[in-house]
Amino acid sequence: MAKQVITESEYEIMKILWSENGPLSLGEILAKLGGKWARNTVGTMLVRLCEKNVVSYNVKGKSYLYYAVLKENDYNIDETKSFLSKLYNGSIGNMIASLYENKEISNDEIDRLRKFINENSEK
């Protein structure tokens, strides 16, 4: 699937759809948003997400039941690649060096990264 641009507001809806095991109605999505947006606003965002082919729906009676087509992990990987490319010339090493130099990464986190790399480099 080609990378789709998802706005911050649309991302809020995607997080809800990703967290559920099954499709949700507009009313259920609104409830999970806790009154954050009006019904029409959420409905419009769902239409846009469907147009982007990242969300789809089933019709049950008079209700539309929405579900994510785009997998959360696929979205996260695309966003991470885009972030690394934009800010660090595509290099995770450059990002970690920057975080380390600016004291934004702790020694514990570095140790966890080393352990993860060592455990997974043998695979």
Short mmCIF file of N, CA, C and O in Angstrom, two decimals:
data_model
loop_
_atom_site.label_atom_id
_atom_site.label_comp_id
_atom_site.label_asym_id
_atom_site.label_seq_id
_atom_site.Cartn_x
_atom_site.Cartn_y
_atom_site.Cartn_z
N MET A 1 0.85 -1.19 0.00
CA MET A 1 0.00 0.00 0.00
C MET A 1 0.89 1.24 0.00
O MET A 1 1.86 1.32 0.75
N ALA A 2 0.59 2.21 -0.83
CA ALA A 2 1.35 3.44 -0.90
C ALA A 2 1.16 4.24 0.40
O ALA A 2 0.12 4.17 1.04
N LYS A 3 2.20 4.99 0.75
CA LYS A 3 2.15 5.80 1.96
C LYS A 3 1.02 6.82 1.86
O LYS A 3 0.89 7.50 0.86
N GLN A 4 0.23 6.89 2.89
CA GLN A 4 -0.87 7.84 2.95
C GLN A 4 -0.58 8.88 4.03
O GLN A 4 -0.11 8.53 5.11
N VAL A 5 -0.86 10.13 3.73
CA VAL A 5 -0.70 11.19 4.71
C VAL A 5 -1.94 11.21 5.58
O VAL A 5 -3.06 11.35 5.09
N ILE A 6 -1.72 11.06 6.86
CA ILE A 6 -2.81 11.06 7.84
C ILE A 6 -2.59 12.26 8.76
O ILE A 6 -1.51 12.39 9.34
N THR A 7 -3.59 13.11 8.88
CA THR A 7 -3.47 14.28 9.75
C THR A 7 -3.47 13.84 11.22
O THR A 7 -3.83 12.71 11.55
N GLU A 8 -3.07 14.76 12.08
CA GLU A 8 -3.07 14.47 13.52
C GLU A 8 -4.47 14.08 14.01
O GLU A 8 -4.62 13.16 14.81
N SER A 9 -5.47 14.78 13.53
CA SER A 9 -6.85 14.47 13.93
C SER A 9 -7.28 13.10 13.43
O SER A 9 -7.89 12.32 14.16
N GLU A 10 -6.95 12.79 12.19
CA GLU A 10 -7.28 11.47 11.64
C GLU A 10 -6.54 10.38 12.39
O GLU A 10 -7.06 9.29 12.61
N TYR A 11 -5.32 10.69 12.82
CA TYR A 11 -4.53 9.73 13.58
C TYR A 11 -5.22 9.35 14.90
O TYR A 11 -5.18 8.20 15.32
N GLU A 12 -5.89 10.31 15.52
CA GLU A 12 -6.65 10.02 16.75
C GLU A 12 -7.71 8.96 16.49
O GLU A 12 -7.92 8.05 17.30
N ILE A 13 -8.37 9.06 15.37
CA ILE A 13 -9.39 8.07 15.00
C ILE A 13 -8.73 6.73 14.67
O ILE A 13 -9.21 5.67 15.08
N MET A 14 -7.61 6.79 13.95
CA MET A 14 -6.91 5.55 13.61
C MET A 14 -6.48 4.80 14.87
O MET A 14 -6.61 3.58 14.94
N LYS A 15 -5.99 5.52 15.87
CA LYS A 15 -5.57 4.86 17.12
C LYS A 15 -6.74 4.11 17.76
O LYS A 15 -6.56 3.01 18.28
N ILE A 16 -7.92 4.70 17.70
CA ILE A 16 -9.11 4.04 18.25
C ILE A 16 -9.42 2.78 17.45
O ILE A 16 -9.65 1.71 18.02
N LEU A 17 -9.41 2.89 16.13
CA LEU A 17 -9.72 1.73 15.28
C LEU A 17 -8.67 0.63 15.46
O LEU A 17 -9.00 -0.55 15.47
N TRP A 18 -7.39 1.01 15.58
CA TRP A 18 -6.34 0.02 15.79
C TRP A 18 -6.47 -0.68 17.14
O TRP A 18 -6.08 -1.83 17.28
N SER A 19 -7.01 -0.01 18.12
CA SER A 19 -7.08 -0.59 19.47
C SER A 19 -8.23 -1.57 19.64
O SER A 19 -8.29 -2.29 20.64
N GLU A 20 -9.11 -1.63 18.68
CA GLU A 20 -10.30 -2.50 18.78
C GLU A 20 -10.11 -3.79 17.99
O GLU A 20 -9.38 -3.83 17.01
N ASN A 21 -10.82 -4.83 18.41
CA ASN A 21 -10.76 -6.11 17.72
C ASN A 21 -11.74 -6.20 16.56
O ASN A 21 -11.63 -7.09 15.73
N GLY A 22 -12.68 -5.28 16.51
CA GLY A 22 -13.68 -5.34 15.45
C GLY A 22 -14.10 -3.94 15.02
O GLY A 22 -13.65 -2.95 15.58
N PRO A 23 -14.96 -3.88 14.01
CA PRO A 23 -15.43 -2.59 13.50
C PRO A 23 -16.22 -1.82 14.55
O PRO A 23 -16.84 -2.40 15.45
N LEU A 24 -16.20 -0.49 14.42
CA LEU A 24 -16.91 0.39 15.33
C LEU A 24 -17.86 1.31 14.57
O LEU A 24 -17.54 1.76 13.47
N SER A 25 -18.98 1.61 15.19
CA SER A 25 -19.91 2.58 14.62
C SER A 25 -19.41 3.99 14.90
O SER A 25 -18.54 4.19 15.77
N LEU A 26 -19.97 4.95 14.21
CA LEU A 26 -19.64 6.35 14.45
C LEU A 26 -19.90 6.70 15.92
O LEU A 26 -19.08 7.36 16.56
N GLY A 27 -21.01 6.23 16.46
CA GLY A 27 -21.34 6.51 17.86
C GLY A 27 -20.30 5.95 18.83
O GLY A 27 -19.94 6.59 19.81
N GLU A 28 -19.81 4.74 18.55
CA GLU A 28 -18.79 4.14 19.41
C GLU A 28 -17.47 4.91 19.32
O GLU A 28 -16.79 5.10 20.33
N ILE A 29 -17.13 5.36 18.13
CA ILE A 29 -15.92 6.16 17.96
C ILE A 29 -16.05 7.47 18.71
O ILE A 29 -15.14 7.89 19.42
N LEU A 30 -17.21 8.11 18.58
CA LEU A 30 -17.46 9.36 19.30
C LEU A 30 -17.33 9.17 20.81
O LEU A 30 -16.72 10.00 21.50
N ALA A 31 -17.86 8.08 21.32
CA ALA A 31 -17.78 7.80 22.76
C ALA A 31 -16.33 7.65 23.19
O ALA A 31 -15.93 8.15 24.25
N LYS A 32 -15.54 6.97 22.39
CA LYS A 32 -14.13 6.76 22.73
C LYS A 32 -13.33 8.05 22.63
O LYS A 32 -12.31 8.20 23.30
N LEU A 33 -13.79 8.99 21.82
CA LEU A 33 -13.14 10.30 21.73
C LEU A 33 -13.53 11.19 22.90
O LEU A 33 -12.94 12.24 23.12
N GLY A 34 -14.54 10.79 23.65
CA GLY A 34 -14.93 11.52 24.85
C GLY A 34 -15.42 12.94 24.62
O GLY A 34 -15.10 13.84 25.39
N GLY A 35 -16.17 13.15 23.55
CA GLY A 35 -16.72 14.48 23.29
C GLY A 35 -15.72 15.46 22.73
O GLY A 35 -15.97 16.67 22.71
N LYS A 36 -14.61 14.96 22.24
CA LYS A 36 -13.54 15.82 21.71
C LYS A 36 -13.98 16.59 20.47
O LYS A 36 -13.59 17.74 20.28
N TRP A 37 -14.78 15.94 19.60
CA TRP A 37 -15.23 16.57 18.35
C TRP A 37 -16.72 16.31 18.15
O TRP A 37 -17.29 15.36 18.67
N ALA A 38 -17.31 17.13 17.29
CA ALA A 38 -18.72 16.98 16.94
C ALA A 38 -18.90 15.78 16.02
O ALA A 38 -17.98 15.36 15.31
N ARG A 39 -20.11 15.25 16.02
CA ARG A 39 -20.45 14.08 15.19
C ARG A 39 -20.11 14.32 13.72
O ARG A 39 -19.53 13.47 13.06
N ASN A 40 -20.48 15.50 13.19
CA ASN A 40 -20.21 15.80 11.78
C ASN A 40 -18.72 15.83 11.48
O ASN A 40 -18.29 15.41 10.41
N THR A 41 -17.93 16.34 12.40
CA THR A 41 -16.48 16.41 12.22
C THR A 41 -15.89 15.01 12.11
O THR A 41 -15.10 14.72 11.21
N VAL A 42 -16.28 14.14 13.02
CA VAL A 42 -15.76 12.76 13.00
C VAL A 42 -16.25 12.04 11.75
O VAL A 42 -15.49 11.31 11.11
N GLY A 43 -17.50 12.26 11.39
CA GLY A 43 -18.03 11.65 10.17
C GLY A 43 -17.25 12.08 8.94
O GLY A 43 -16.91 11.26 8.08
N THR A 44 -16.91 13.36 8.87
CA THR A 44 -16.12 13.88 7.74
C THR A 44 -14.73 13.24 7.73
O THR A 44 -14.22 12.85 6.67
N MET A 45 -14.12 13.12 8.89
CA MET A 45 -12.79 12.51 8.96
C MET A 45 -12.84 11.04 8.54
O MET A 45 -11.93 10.56 7.85
N LEU A 46 -13.89 10.34 8.92
CA LEU A 46 -14.03 8.94 8.50
C LEU A 46 -14.20 8.82 6.99
O LEU A 46 -13.62 7.92 6.36
N VAL A 47 -14.96 9.74 6.40
CA VAL A 47 -15.11 9.75 4.94
C VAL A 47 -13.75 9.96 4.28
O VAL A 47 -13.37 9.25 3.33
N ARG A 48 -12.96 10.90 4.80
CA ARG A 48 -11.63 11.17 4.24
C ARG A 48 -10.72 9.96 4.39
O ARG A 48 -9.95 9.63 3.47
N LEU A 49 -10.77 9.32 5.55
CA LEU A 49 -9.94 8.13 5.77
C LEU A 49 -10.34 7.00 4.81
O LEU A 49 -9.48 6.26 4.33
N CYS A 50 -11.62 6.89 4.54
CA CYS A 50 -12.09 5.89 3.56
C CYS A 50 -11.59 6.24 2.16
O CYS A 50 -11.17 5.36 1.41
N GLU A 51 -11.64 7.53 1.80
CA GLU A 51 -11.15 7.97 0.50
C GLU A 51 -9.66 7.71 0.33
O GLU A 51 -9.18 7.46 -0.76
N LYS A 52 -8.93 7.76 1.44
CA LYS A 52 -7.48 7.49 1.42
C LYS A 52 -7.19 5.98 1.43
O LYS A 52 -6.04 5.57 1.41
N ASN A 53 -8.25 5.18 1.53
CA ASN A 53 -8.14 3.71 1.57
C ASN A 53 -7.37 3.19 2.78
O ASN A 53 -6.72 2.16 2.70
N VAL A 54 -7.43 3.91 3.89
CA VAL A 54 -6.82 3.43 5.12
C VAL A 54 -7.87 2.93 6.11
O VAL A 54 -7.56 2.26 7.08
N VAL A 55 -9.12 3.28 5.84
CA VAL A 55 -10.27 2.81 6.62
C VAL A 55 -11.32 2.33 5.63
O VAL A 55 -11.42 2.85 4.52
N SER A 56 -12.07 1.32 6.05
CA SER A 56 -13.21 0.86 5.26
C SER A 56 -14.37 0.65 6.22
O SER A 56 -14.24 0.89 7.42
N TYR A 57 -15.47 0.19 5.69
CA TYR A 57 -16.65 0.00 6.53
C TYR A 57 -17.52 -1.12 5.98
O TYR A 57 -17.44 -1.49 4.81
N ASN A 58 -18.32 -1.66 6.88
CA ASN A 58 -19.38 -2.59 6.54
C ASN A 58 -20.69 -1.91 6.91
O ASN A 58 -20.73 -1.09 7.83
N VAL A 59 -21.75 -2.23 6.19
CA VAL A 59 -23.06 -1.68 6.52
C VAL A 59 -23.85 -2.76 7.24
O VAL A 59 -23.96 -3.89 6.77
N LYS A 60 -24.38 -2.39 8.41
CA LYS A 60 -25.21 -3.31 9.19
C LYS A 60 -26.49 -2.55 9.53
O LYS A 60 -26.48 -1.67 10.38
N GLY A 61 -27.56 -2.90 8.83
CA GLY A 61 -28.81 -2.15 9.02
C GLY A 61 -28.60 -0.73 8.52
O GLY A 61 -28.20 -0.52 7.39
N LYS A 62 -28.84 0.23 9.41
CA LYS A 62 -28.64 1.63 9.06
C LYS A 62 -27.28 2.15 9.53
O LYS A 62 -26.98 3.33 9.37
N SER A 63 -26.49 1.27 10.12
CA SER A 63 -25.20 1.69 10.69
C SER A 63 -24.03 1.34 9.78
O SER A 63 -24.04 0.32 9.10
N TYR A 64 -23.05 2.21 9.79
CA TYR A 64 -21.77 1.96 9.14
C TYR A 64 -20.80 1.55 10.24
O TYR A 64 -20.68 2.24 11.26
N LEU A 65 -20.12 0.44 10.04
CA LEU A 65 -19.15 -0.05 11.01
C LEU A 65 -17.76 0.07 10.40
O LEU A 65 -17.44 -0.59 9.41
N TYR A 66 -16.93 0.93 10.99
CA TYR A 66 -15.63 1.29 10.44
C TYR A 66 -14.52 0.43 11.03
O TYR A 66 -14.54 0.09 12.21
N TYR A 67 -13.54 0.14 10.19
CA TYR A 67 -12.35 -0.61 10.64
C TYR A 67 -11.13 -0.14 9.84
O TYR A 67 -11.25 0.36 8.72
N ALA A 68 -9.97 -0.29 10.46
CA ALA A 68 -8.72 0.13 9.82
C ALA A 68 -8.30 -0.90 8.78
O ALA A 68 -8.31 -2.10 9.04
N VAL A 69 -7.95 -0.42 7.61
CA VAL A 69 -7.38 -1.26 6.56
C VAL A 69 -5.85 -1.18 6.68
O VAL A 69 -5.16 -2.19 6.57
N LEU A 70 -5.35 0.02 6.92
CA LEU A 70 -3.92 0.23 7.11
C LEU A 70 -3.53 -0.32 8.48
O LEU A 70 -4.13 0.04 9.49
N LYS A 71 -2.56 -1.19 8.51
CA LYS A 71 -2.09 -1.76 9.77
C LYS A 71 -1.23 -0.75 10.52
O LYS A 71 -0.47 0.00 9.91
N GLU A 72 -1.39 -0.74 11.82
CA GLU A 72 -0.67 0.22 12.66
C GLU A 72 0.85 0.10 12.46
O GLU A 72 1.55 1.11 12.33
N ASN A 73 1.36 -1.11 12.44
CA ASN A 73 2.79 -1.30 12.28
C ASN A 73 3.29 -0.75 10.94
O ASN A 73 4.35 -0.13 10.87
N ASP A 74 2.53 -0.96 9.87
CA ASP A 74 2.91 -0.44 8.56
C ASP A 74 2.97 1.09 8.58
O ASP A 74 3.89 1.70 8.04
N TYR A 75 1.99 1.70 9.23
CA TYR A 75 1.97 3.16 9.34
C TYR A 75 3.18 3.64 10.15
O TYR A 75 3.87 4.59 9.76
N ASN A 76 3.44 2.99 11.28
CA ASN A 76 4.56 3.38 12.14
C ASN A 76 5.89 3.28 11.41
O ASN A 76 6.74 4.16 11.53
N ILE A 77 6.07 2.21 10.64
CA ILE A 77 7.32 2.05 9.90
C ILE A 77 7.46 3.15 8.86
O ILE A 77 8.53 3.76 8.72
N ASP A 78 6.41 3.44 8.11
CA ASP A 78 6.46 4.51 7.11
C ASP A 78 6.77 5.86 7.73
O ASP A 78 7.58 6.64 7.21
N GLU A 79 6.12 6.15 8.86
CA GLU A 79 6.35 7.43 9.54
C GLU A 79 7.77 7.52 10.08
O GLU A 79 8.41 8.58 10.03
N THR A 80 8.29 6.42 10.59
CA THR A 80 9.65 6.39 11.12
C THR A 80 10.66 6.63 10.00
O THR A 80 11.60 7.42 10.13
N LYS A 81 10.46 5.95 8.87
CA LYS A 81 11.35 6.15 7.72
C LYS A 81 11.31 7.60 7.24
O LYS A 81 12.35 8.19 6.93
N SER A 82 10.13 8.17 7.19
CA SER A 82 9.98 9.55 6.75
C SER A 82 10.68 10.50 7.72
O SER A 82 11.39 11.42 7.30
N PHE A 83 10.50 10.28 9.00
CA PHE A 83 11.14 11.09 10.03
C PHE A 83 12.65 11.01 9.93
O PHE A 83 13.34 12.03 9.93
N LEU A 84 13.19 9.79 9.84
CA LEU A 84 14.63 9.61 9.73
C LEU A 84 15.18 10.27 8.47
O LEU A 84 16.24 10.91 8.50
N SER A 85 14.47 10.11 7.37
CA SER A 85 14.91 10.69 6.11
C SER A 85 14.94 12.21 6.18
O SER A 85 15.90 12.85 5.75
N LYS A 86 13.90 12.77 6.75
CA LYS A 86 13.75 14.22 6.80
C LYS A 86 14.78 14.87 7.73
O LYS A 86 15.37 15.89 7.39
N LEU A 87 15.00 14.27 8.90
CA LEU A 87 15.83 14.93 9.91
C LEU A 87 17.24 14.38 10.04
O LEU A 87 18.13 15.09 10.51
N TYR A 88 17.46 13.12 9.64
CA TYR A 88 18.75 12.49 9.92
C TYR A 88 19.33 11.78 8.69
O TYR A 88 20.08 10.83 8.83
N ASN A 89 19.00 12.25 7.50
CA ASN A 89 19.51 11.66 6.27
C ASN A 89 19.28 10.15 6.21
O ASN A 89 20.09 9.40 5.68
N GLY A 90 18.17 9.69 6.79
CA GLY A 90 17.82 8.28 6.75
C GLY A 90 18.62 7.41 7.69
O GLY A 90 18.52 6.18 7.63
N SER A 91 19.40 8.00 8.57
CA SER A 91 20.30 7.24 9.44
C SER A 91 19.82 7.20 10.88
O SER A 91 19.77 8.23 11.56
N ILE A 92 19.53 6.01 11.36
CA ILE A 92 19.16 5.87 12.77
C ILE A 92 20.38 6.14 13.66
O ILE A 92 20.26 6.65 14.76
N GLY A 93 21.57 5.84 13.12
CA GLY A 93 22.80 6.14 13.87
C GLY A 93 22.95 7.63 14.12
O GLY A 93 23.33 8.04 15.23
N ASN A 94 22.66 8.44 13.09
CA ASN A 94 22.72 9.90 13.26
C ASN A 94 21.71 10.36 14.30
O ASN A 94 22.00 11.27 15.09
N MET A 95 20.52 9.75 14.31
CA MET A 95 19.51 10.14 15.28
C MET A 95 19.97 9.80 16.71
O MET A 95 19.87 10.63 17.61
N ILE A 96 20.48 8.60 16.89
CA ILE A 96 20.91 8.19 18.23
C ILE A 96 22.09 9.05 18.69
O ILE A 96 22.15 9.46 19.86
N ALA A 97 23.02 9.35 17.78
CA ALA A 97 24.15 10.22 18.13
C ALA A 97 23.65 11.59 18.57
O ALA A 97 24.15 12.15 19.57
N SER A 98 22.68 12.13 17.85
CA SER A 98 22.12 13.43 18.21
C SER A 98 21.46 13.38 19.59
O SER A 98 21.65 14.28 20.41
N LEU A 99 20.68 12.34 19.84
CA LEU A 99 20.03 12.19 21.14
C LEU A 99 21.07 12.06 22.26
O LEU A 99 20.93 12.65 23.33
N TYR A 100 22.12 11.30 21.99
CA TYR A 100 23.17 11.09 23.00
C TYR A 100 23.91 12.40 23.28
O TYR A 100 24.11 12.77 24.43
N GLU A 101 24.30 13.10 22.22
CA GLU A 101 25.04 14.35 22.38
C GLU A 101 24.23 15.40 23.13
O GLU A 101 24.79 16.23 23.83
N ASN A 102 22.94 15.37 22.98
CA ASN A 102 22.06 16.33 23.65
C ASN A 102 21.47 15.80 24.95
O ASN A 102 20.54 16.38 25.49
N LYS A 103 22.03 14.69 25.41
CA LYS A 103 21.62 14.08 26.69
C LYS A 103 20.12 13.78 26.75
O LYS A 103 19.47 13.94 27.76
N GLU A 104 19.57 13.34 25.60
CA GLU A 104 18.16 13.00 25.50
C GLU A 104 17.93 11.49 25.56
O GLU A 104 16.81 11.04 25.46
N ILE A 105 19.02 10.74 25.69
CA ILE A 105 18.93 9.29 25.78
C ILE A 105 19.79 8.87 26.97
O ILE A 105 20.92 9.32 27.13
N SER A 106 19.22 8.04 27.82
CA SER A 106 19.93 7.64 29.03
C SER A 106 20.84 6.45 28.76
O SER A 106 20.71 5.74 27.76
N ASN A 107 21.75 6.23 29.68
CA ASN A 107 22.64 5.07 29.57
C ASN A 107 21.85 3.77 29.63
O ASN A 107 22.20 2.80 28.97
N ASP A 108 20.78 3.76 30.42
CA ASP A 108 19.92 2.56 30.48
C ASP A 108 19.29 2.27 29.11
O ASP A 108 19.22 1.12 28.69
N GLU A 109 18.86 3.33 28.42
CA GLU A 109 18.27 3.14 27.10
C GLU A 109 19.32 2.65 26.10
O GLU A 109 19.03 1.80 25.26
N ILE A 110 20.53 3.17 26.22
CA ILE A 110 21.62 2.71 25.36
C ILE A 110 21.91 1.24 25.62
O ILE A 110 22.10 0.45 24.68
N ASP A 111 21.95 0.86 26.89
CA ASP A 111 22.17 -0.56 27.24
C ASP A 111 21.07 -1.44 26.68
O ASP A 111 21.33 -2.53 26.17
N ARG A 112 19.81 -0.98 26.75
CA ARG A 112 18.69 -1.75 26.18
C ARG A 112 18.83 -1.88 24.67
O ARG A 112 18.55 -2.94 24.11
N LEU A 113 19.26 -0.81 24.01
CA LEU A 113 19.49 -0.87 22.56
C LEU A 113 20.59 -1.87 22.22
O LEU A 113 20.45 -2.67 21.29
N ARG A 114 21.70 -1.83 22.98
CA ARG A 114 22.80 -2.78 22.75
C ARG A 114 22.31 -4.21 22.90
O ARG A 114 22.61 -5.07 22.07
N LYS A 115 21.57 -4.44 23.97
CA LYS A 115 21.06 -5.79 24.22
C LYS A 115 20.14 -6.23 23.09
O LYS A 115 20.24 -7.35 22.59
N PHE A 116 19.24 -5.35 22.66
CA PHE A 116 18.32 -5.67 21.58
C PHE A 116 19.08 -6.01 20.30
O PHE A 116 18.79 -6.99 19.62
N ILE A 117 20.06 -5.18 19.97
CA ILE A 117 20.85 -5.40 18.76
C ILE A 117 21.62 -6.71 18.84
O ILE A 117 21.63 -7.49 17.89
N ASN A 118 22.23 -6.96 19.97
CA ASN A 118 23.00 -8.21 20.14
C ASN A 118 22.10 -9.44 20.03
O ASN A 118 22.48 -10.41 19.40
N GLU A 119 20.93 -9.37 20.62
CA GLU A 119 20.01 -10.52 20.58
C GLU A 119 19.43 -10.73 19.19
O GLU A 119 19.11 -11.85 18.82
N ASN A 120 19.28 -9.66 18.42
CA ASN A 120 18.63 -9.77 17.13
C ASN A 120 19.59 -9.81 15.93
O ASN A 120 19.17 -10.12 14.82
N SER A 121 20.85 -9.53 16.16
CA SER A 121 21.81 -9.53 15.05
C SER A 121 22.19 -10.94 14.63
O SER A 121 22.66 -11.17 13.53
N GLU A 122 21.92 -11.90 15.52
CA GLU A 122 22.25 -13.29 15.21
C GLU A 122 21.18 -13.97 14.36
O GLU A 122 21.39 -15.06 13.86
N LYS A 123 20.04 -13.34 14.22
CA LYS A 123 18.92 -13.93 13.50
C LYS A 123 19.07 -13.83 12.02
O LYS A 123 19.61 -12.99 11.43
#
